[in-house]
Short mmCIF file of C-alpha atoms in Angstrom, two decimals:
data_model
loop_
_atom_site.label_atom_id
_atom_site.label_comp_id
_atom_site.label_asym_id
_atom_site.label_seq_id
_atom_site.Cartn_x
_atom_site.Cartn_y
_atom_site.Cartn_z
CA MET Y 483 45.12 9.07 18.30
CA SER Y 484 47.03 9.81 21.52
CA THR Y 485 45.60 9.01 24.93
CA VAL Y 486 45.38 12.72 25.78
CA ALA Y 487 43.52 13.52 22.56
CA ALA Y 488 41.13 10.64 23.11
CA SER Y 489 40.43 11.81 26.65
CA LEU Y 490 39.75 15.36 25.47
CA LEU Y 491 37.40 14.07 22.78
CA LEU Y 492 35.52 11.94 25.28
CA SER Y 493 35.24 14.86 27.70
CA SER Y 494 33.81 17.08 24.97
CA LEU Y 495 31.10 14.53 24.26
CA LEU Y 496 30.04 13.92 27.85
CA PRO Y 497 27.76 16.98 28.20
CA LEU Y 498 25.81 15.75 25.20
CA SER Y 499 25.19 12.35 26.73
CA PRO Y 500 21.81 11.85 28.38
CA VAL Y 501 22.07 12.09 32.17
CA SER Y 502 18.99 11.27 34.21
CA MET Y 503 17.84 13.62 36.96
CA ALA Y 504 18.07 10.72 39.38
CA SER Y 505 21.73 10.05 38.62
CA ALA Y 506 22.49 13.77 38.76
CA LYS Y 507 20.92 14.20 42.19
CA GLY Y 508 21.35 10.71 43.60
CA ALA Y 509 19.82 7.40 42.65
CA PRO Y 510 16.21 6.85 43.72
CA GLN Y 511 15.71 4.39 46.55
CA SER Y 512 14.20 1.13 45.37
CA ASN Y 513 11.22 -0.40 47.12
CA GLN Y 514 13.53 -3.22 48.23
CA PHE Y 515 15.49 -0.61 50.19
CA TRP Y 516 12.43 0.48 52.16
CA TRP Y 517 11.02 -3.06 52.47
CA PRO Y 518 13.96 -5.49 52.31
CA ASP Y 519 11.75 -8.52 52.93
CA GLN Y 520 9.46 -7.67 50.03
CA LEU Y 521 9.21 -10.38 47.38
CA ASP Y 522 10.63 -9.07 44.10
CA LEU Y 523 8.14 -9.98 41.38
CA SER Y 524 9.84 -8.03 38.60
CA PRO Y 525 11.33 -11.20 37.00
CA LEU Y 526 7.75 -12.30 36.22
CA ARG Y 527 7.30 -9.32 33.90
CA HIS Y 528 8.52 -10.09 30.39
CA ASP Y 529 8.51 -6.42 29.43
CA ALA Y 530 8.58 -3.33 31.66
CA GLY Y 531 6.01 -1.69 29.39
CA SER Y 532 3.56 -4.59 29.42
CA ASN Y 533 0.13 -4.43 31.02
CA PRO Y 534 -2.50 -7.07 31.79
CA LEU Y 535 -4.99 -5.52 29.37
CA GLY Y 536 -2.91 -6.44 26.33
CA ALA Y 537 -0.78 -4.52 23.86
CA ASP Y 538 -3.79 -3.49 21.77
CA PHE Y 539 -5.73 -1.94 24.65
CA ASP Y 540 -6.68 1.68 23.91
CA TYR Y 541 -7.71 3.46 27.09
CA ALA Y 542 -8.88 6.62 25.32
CA LYS Y 543 -11.19 4.52 23.16
CA GLU Y 544 -12.57 2.67 26.19
CA PHE Y 545 -13.10 5.90 28.11
CA LYS Y 546 -15.23 7.32 25.30
CA THR Y 547 -17.74 4.49 25.85
CA LEU Y 548 -18.13 5.35 29.53
CA ASP Y 549 -21.40 6.75 30.84
CA LEU Y 550 -19.81 9.44 32.98
CA LYS Y 551 -23.13 10.56 34.48
CA ALA Y 552 -23.79 7.03 35.70
CA VAL Y 553 -20.31 6.79 37.24
CA LYS Y 554 -20.78 10.12 39.02
CA LYS Y 555 -24.14 8.97 40.37
CA ASP Y 556 -22.61 5.79 41.73
CA ILE Y 557 -19.82 7.78 43.38
CA ASN Y 558 -22.33 10.25 44.79
CA ASP Y 559 -24.34 7.40 46.30
CA LEU Y 560 -21.14 5.92 47.72
CA LEU Y 561 -20.29 9.16 49.52
CA THR Y 562 -23.12 8.75 52.01
CA THR Y 563 -23.15 4.96 52.27
CA SER Y 564 -21.14 4.51 55.44
CA GLN Y 565 -19.39 1.16 55.91
CA GLU Y 566 -19.10 -0.51 59.30
CA TRP Y 567 -15.46 -1.42 58.71
CA TRP Y 568 -14.54 2.25 58.02
CA PRO Y 569 -17.39 4.59 59.01
CA ALA Y 570 -17.79 7.92 57.22
CA ASP Y 571 -17.16 11.00 59.36
CA TYR Y 572 -20.50 12.75 59.85
CA GLY Y 573 -22.04 10.35 57.34
CA ASN Y 574 -20.08 11.57 54.30
CA TYR Y 575 -16.81 10.29 52.81
CA GLY Y 576 -16.39 13.54 50.85
CA PRO Y 577 -13.41 15.03 52.74
CA PHE Y 578 -11.70 11.61 52.80
CA PHE Y 579 -12.02 11.24 49.03
CA ILE Y 580 -10.87 14.81 48.40
CA ARG Y 581 -7.74 14.04 50.39
CA MET Y 582 -7.21 10.89 48.33
CA ALA Y 583 -7.57 12.79 45.04
CA TRP Y 584 -5.34 15.65 46.12
CA HIS Y 585 -2.63 13.36 47.48
CA GLY Y 586 -2.63 11.55 44.14
CA ALA Y 587 -2.18 14.77 42.17
CA GLY Y 588 -0.09 16.57 44.78
CA THR Y 589 3.11 14.62 44.18
CA TYR Y 590 3.58 16.55 40.91
CA ARG Y 591 6.63 18.78 40.62
CA MET Y 592 7.76 21.08 37.82
CA GLY Y 593 11.47 20.35 38.17
CA ASP Y 594 11.30 17.12 36.20
CA GLY Y 595 7.57 16.65 35.58
CA ARG Y 596 7.42 13.56 37.78
CA GLY Y 597 4.58 12.64 40.11
CA GLY Y 598 0.93 13.57 39.72
CA ALA Y 599 -2.28 11.60 39.32
CA ASP Y 600 -1.42 10.10 35.93
CA GLY Y 601 -0.79 6.38 36.17
CA GLY Y 602 -2.58 5.97 39.50
CA GLN Y 603 0.77 5.54 41.26
CA GLN Y 604 -0.84 6.02 44.67
CA ARG Y 605 -1.73 2.31 44.47
CA PHE Y 606 1.94 1.31 44.61
CA GLU Y 607 4.92 1.55 46.92
CA PRO Y 608 6.40 3.76 48.14
CA LEU Y 609 3.52 6.26 47.79
CA ASN Y 610 0.90 3.95 49.28
CA SER Y 611 3.01 3.69 52.44
CA TRP Y 612 4.10 7.29 52.86
CA PRO Y 613 3.19 8.66 56.31
CA ASP Y 614 1.23 11.42 54.58
CA ASN Y 615 -0.94 8.82 52.81
CA ALA Y 616 -2.04 6.96 55.93
CA SER Y 617 -5.41 5.20 55.54
CA LEU Y 618 -5.85 6.14 51.87
CA ASP Y 619 -5.83 2.43 51.12
CA LYS Y 620 -9.29 2.45 52.75
CA ALA Y 621 -10.44 5.19 50.39
CA ARG Y 622 -9.44 3.09 47.38
CA ARG Y 623 -11.06 0.03 48.95
CA LEU Y 624 -14.31 1.99 49.32
CA LEU Y 625 -14.09 2.79 45.61
CA TRP Y 626 -13.57 -0.81 44.55
CA PRO Y 627 -17.28 -1.55 43.82
CA VAL Y 628 -17.32 1.35 41.34
CA LYS Y 629 -14.02 0.30 39.75
CA LYS Y 630 -15.20 -3.29 39.51
CA LYS Y 631 -18.48 -2.23 37.88
CA TYR Y 632 -16.90 -0.15 35.11
CA GLY Y 633 -13.67 -2.11 34.75
CA CYS Y 634 -11.14 -0.92 32.19
CA LYS Y 635 -13.43 1.87 30.96
CA ILE Y 636 -12.12 4.07 33.75
CA SER Y 637 -8.61 3.91 35.16
CA TRP Y 638 -7.70 4.17 38.81
CA GLY Y 639 -5.99 7.46 38.06
CA ASP Y 640 -9.15 8.93 36.53
CA LEU Y 641 -11.47 7.37 39.11
CA MET Y 642 -9.59 8.86 42.05
CA VAL Y 643 -9.59 12.35 40.53
CA LEU Y 644 -13.24 12.09 39.45
CA THR Y 645 -14.21 10.98 42.95
CA GLY Y 646 -12.56 14.09 44.38
CA ASN Y 647 -14.54 16.22 41.93
CA VAL Y 648 -17.83 14.54 42.78
CA ALA Y 649 -17.12 14.97 46.50
CA LEU Y 650 -16.61 18.71 46.01
CA GLU Y 651 -19.78 19.00 43.94
CA ASN Y 652 -21.70 17.01 46.55
CA MET Y 653 -20.79 19.66 49.11
CA GLY Y 654 -21.81 22.57 46.92
CA VAL Y 655 -18.54 23.50 45.22
CA LYS Y 656 -18.70 24.45 41.54
CA THR Y 657 -15.82 22.71 39.80
CA TYR Y 658 -14.31 23.42 36.40
CA GLY Y 659 -15.40 19.97 35.26
CA PHE Y 660 -13.49 16.77 34.66
CA ALA Y 661 -11.09 15.62 31.96
CA GLY Y 662 -10.21 11.94 31.71
CA GLY Y 663 -7.28 10.24 30.05
CA ARG Y 664 -4.99 9.08 32.87
CA ALA Y 665 -3.99 5.60 31.73
CA ASP Y 666 -2.97 3.34 34.61
CA ASP Y 667 0.55 2.17 35.29
CA TRP Y 668 0.99 -1.45 36.31
CA GLN Y 669 4.10 -1.25 38.43
CA PRO Y 670 5.76 1.29 40.74
CA ASP Y 671 7.56 4.12 39.00
CA LEU Y 672 11.20 4.53 40.06
CA VAL Y 673 11.36 8.20 41.06
CA TYR Y 674 13.94 10.21 42.97
CA TRP Y 675 11.88 11.33 45.98
CA GLY Y 676 14.90 12.54 47.94
CA PRO Y 677 18.25 11.46 49.41
CA GLU Y 678 16.87 10.45 52.80
CA THR Y 679 16.98 6.90 54.14
CA LYS Y 680 14.39 7.44 56.89
CA TRP Y 681 10.75 8.53 56.74
CA LEU Y 682 10.18 12.22 57.51
CA ALA Y 683 13.89 13.05 57.33
CA ASP Y 684 14.85 16.23 55.44
CA LYS Y 685 18.44 15.98 54.20
CA ARG Y 686 17.24 17.64 50.98
CA TYR Y 687 18.17 21.09 52.27
CA SER Y 688 21.50 22.90 52.13
CA GLY Y 689 22.79 26.33 53.12
CA ASP Y 690 20.04 28.78 54.10
CA ARG Y 691 17.31 26.15 53.70
CA LYS Y 692 17.81 25.76 49.96
CA LEU Y 693 15.69 22.87 48.69
CA ASP Y 694 17.41 20.41 46.38
CA ASN Y 695 16.12 20.26 42.80
CA PRO Y 696 13.93 18.75 41.41
CA LEU Y 697 12.18 18.09 44.73
CA ALA Y 698 9.15 20.00 46.00
CA ALA Y 699 8.07 18.31 49.26
CA VAL Y 700 9.95 19.25 52.43
CA GLN Y 701 10.44 15.77 53.92
CA MET Y 702 10.60 12.17 52.79
CA GLY Y 703 7.11 10.72 52.88
CA LEU Y 704 5.21 14.02 52.84
CA ILE Y 705 3.21 15.34 49.89
CA TYR Y 706 4.11 18.99 50.49
CA VAL Y 707 4.98 20.86 53.73
CA ASN Y 708 5.05 19.90 57.39
CA PRO Y 709 1.74 21.15 58.85
CA GLU Y 710 3.49 21.77 62.18
CA GLY Y 711 6.03 24.09 60.56
CA PRO Y 712 9.58 23.48 59.29
CA ASN Y 713 10.89 20.45 61.19
CA GLY Y 714 7.94 20.80 63.54
CA ASN Y 715 8.87 24.36 64.50
CA PRO Y 716 5.67 26.49 64.61
CA ASP Y 717 7.30 29.60 63.12
CA PRO Y 718 4.76 31.28 60.80
CA MET Y 719 7.34 33.21 58.76
CA ALA Y 720 9.54 30.16 58.23
CA ALA Y 721 6.44 28.12 57.37
CA ALA Y 722 5.36 30.75 54.83
CA LYS Y 723 8.76 30.48 53.12
CA ASP Y 724 8.46 26.69 52.92
CA ILE Y 725 4.88 26.92 51.64
CA ARG Y 726 5.72 29.40 48.88
CA ASP Y 727 8.78 27.42 47.78
CA THR Y 728 7.09 24.01 47.83
CA PHE Y 729 3.81 24.97 46.18
CA GLY Y 730 5.64 27.15 43.66
CA ARG Y 731 7.56 24.05 42.59
CA MET Y 732 4.18 22.36 42.15
CA ALA Y 733 3.19 25.08 39.63
CA MET Y 734 0.91 26.95 42.04
CA ASN Y 735 0.91 30.69 42.72
CA ASP Y 736 0.14 32.36 46.05
CA GLU Y 737 -3.59 32.76 45.37
CA GLU Y 738 -3.99 29.11 44.37
CA THR Y 739 -1.99 28.01 47.41
CA VAL Y 740 -4.18 30.01 49.80
CA ALA Y 741 -7.32 28.60 48.16
CA LEU Y 742 -5.99 25.07 48.50
CA ILE Y 743 -4.88 25.35 52.12
CA ALA Y 744 -7.87 27.35 53.36
CA GLY Y 745 -10.46 25.50 51.28
CA GLY Y 746 -8.95 22.08 51.78
CA HIS Y 747 -8.98 22.28 55.56
CA THR Y 748 -12.47 23.58 56.21
CA PHE Y 749 -14.10 20.17 56.56
#
């Protein structure tokens, strides 16, 4: 086979080869990039898919043995048990826990299905250090007594979402209920969160503010939009465009977006 023929054959096969979204849009930044002095513990893991609960651990089976009413009661009691080291605003941690739950779920994007509450990734870098997630480590610390009590019967991913539900119910909101099944991850997921190399930068836009796919958030380190407006510019029309684009990429329509923004900021 000639060199030209071989090249043509190879070219014809390339579109069929799997190409990751990250490589198509730029490689995701590793945690070592953001924290160069961080100790790399990955060599200690024999298998990327391993977890400390063992290969035979079945989370769905464990979850079925959980007394969900008891867990909800413990969370409900926790809401109004203010701690000296991080006092509850107005005697109730409800709004704080709702923010934690939403910021866990709110990283989801339709473009590639990445993000979301599954896996409990909020526990790991870079999400746990995003500017938008400031102080949520305290929310998870407040939940530790509940997690410790029920152990592997409820994952961090499920516990954070359930806590948000209980907080809403505690304040009189009727929820649709709760569905468990979010098995925990045990290491940070390598996700393309954007091309930026600085927190809160927004090099993800091109042309007439066209947001790069598969991204949804407007800036590196934010869950969704800049509350001060695009790049801090308090222009309501420009902000509305960003809001519709970002939340649309998170699988939310206008009505759901209004309910989230208006309802989520009434505390």
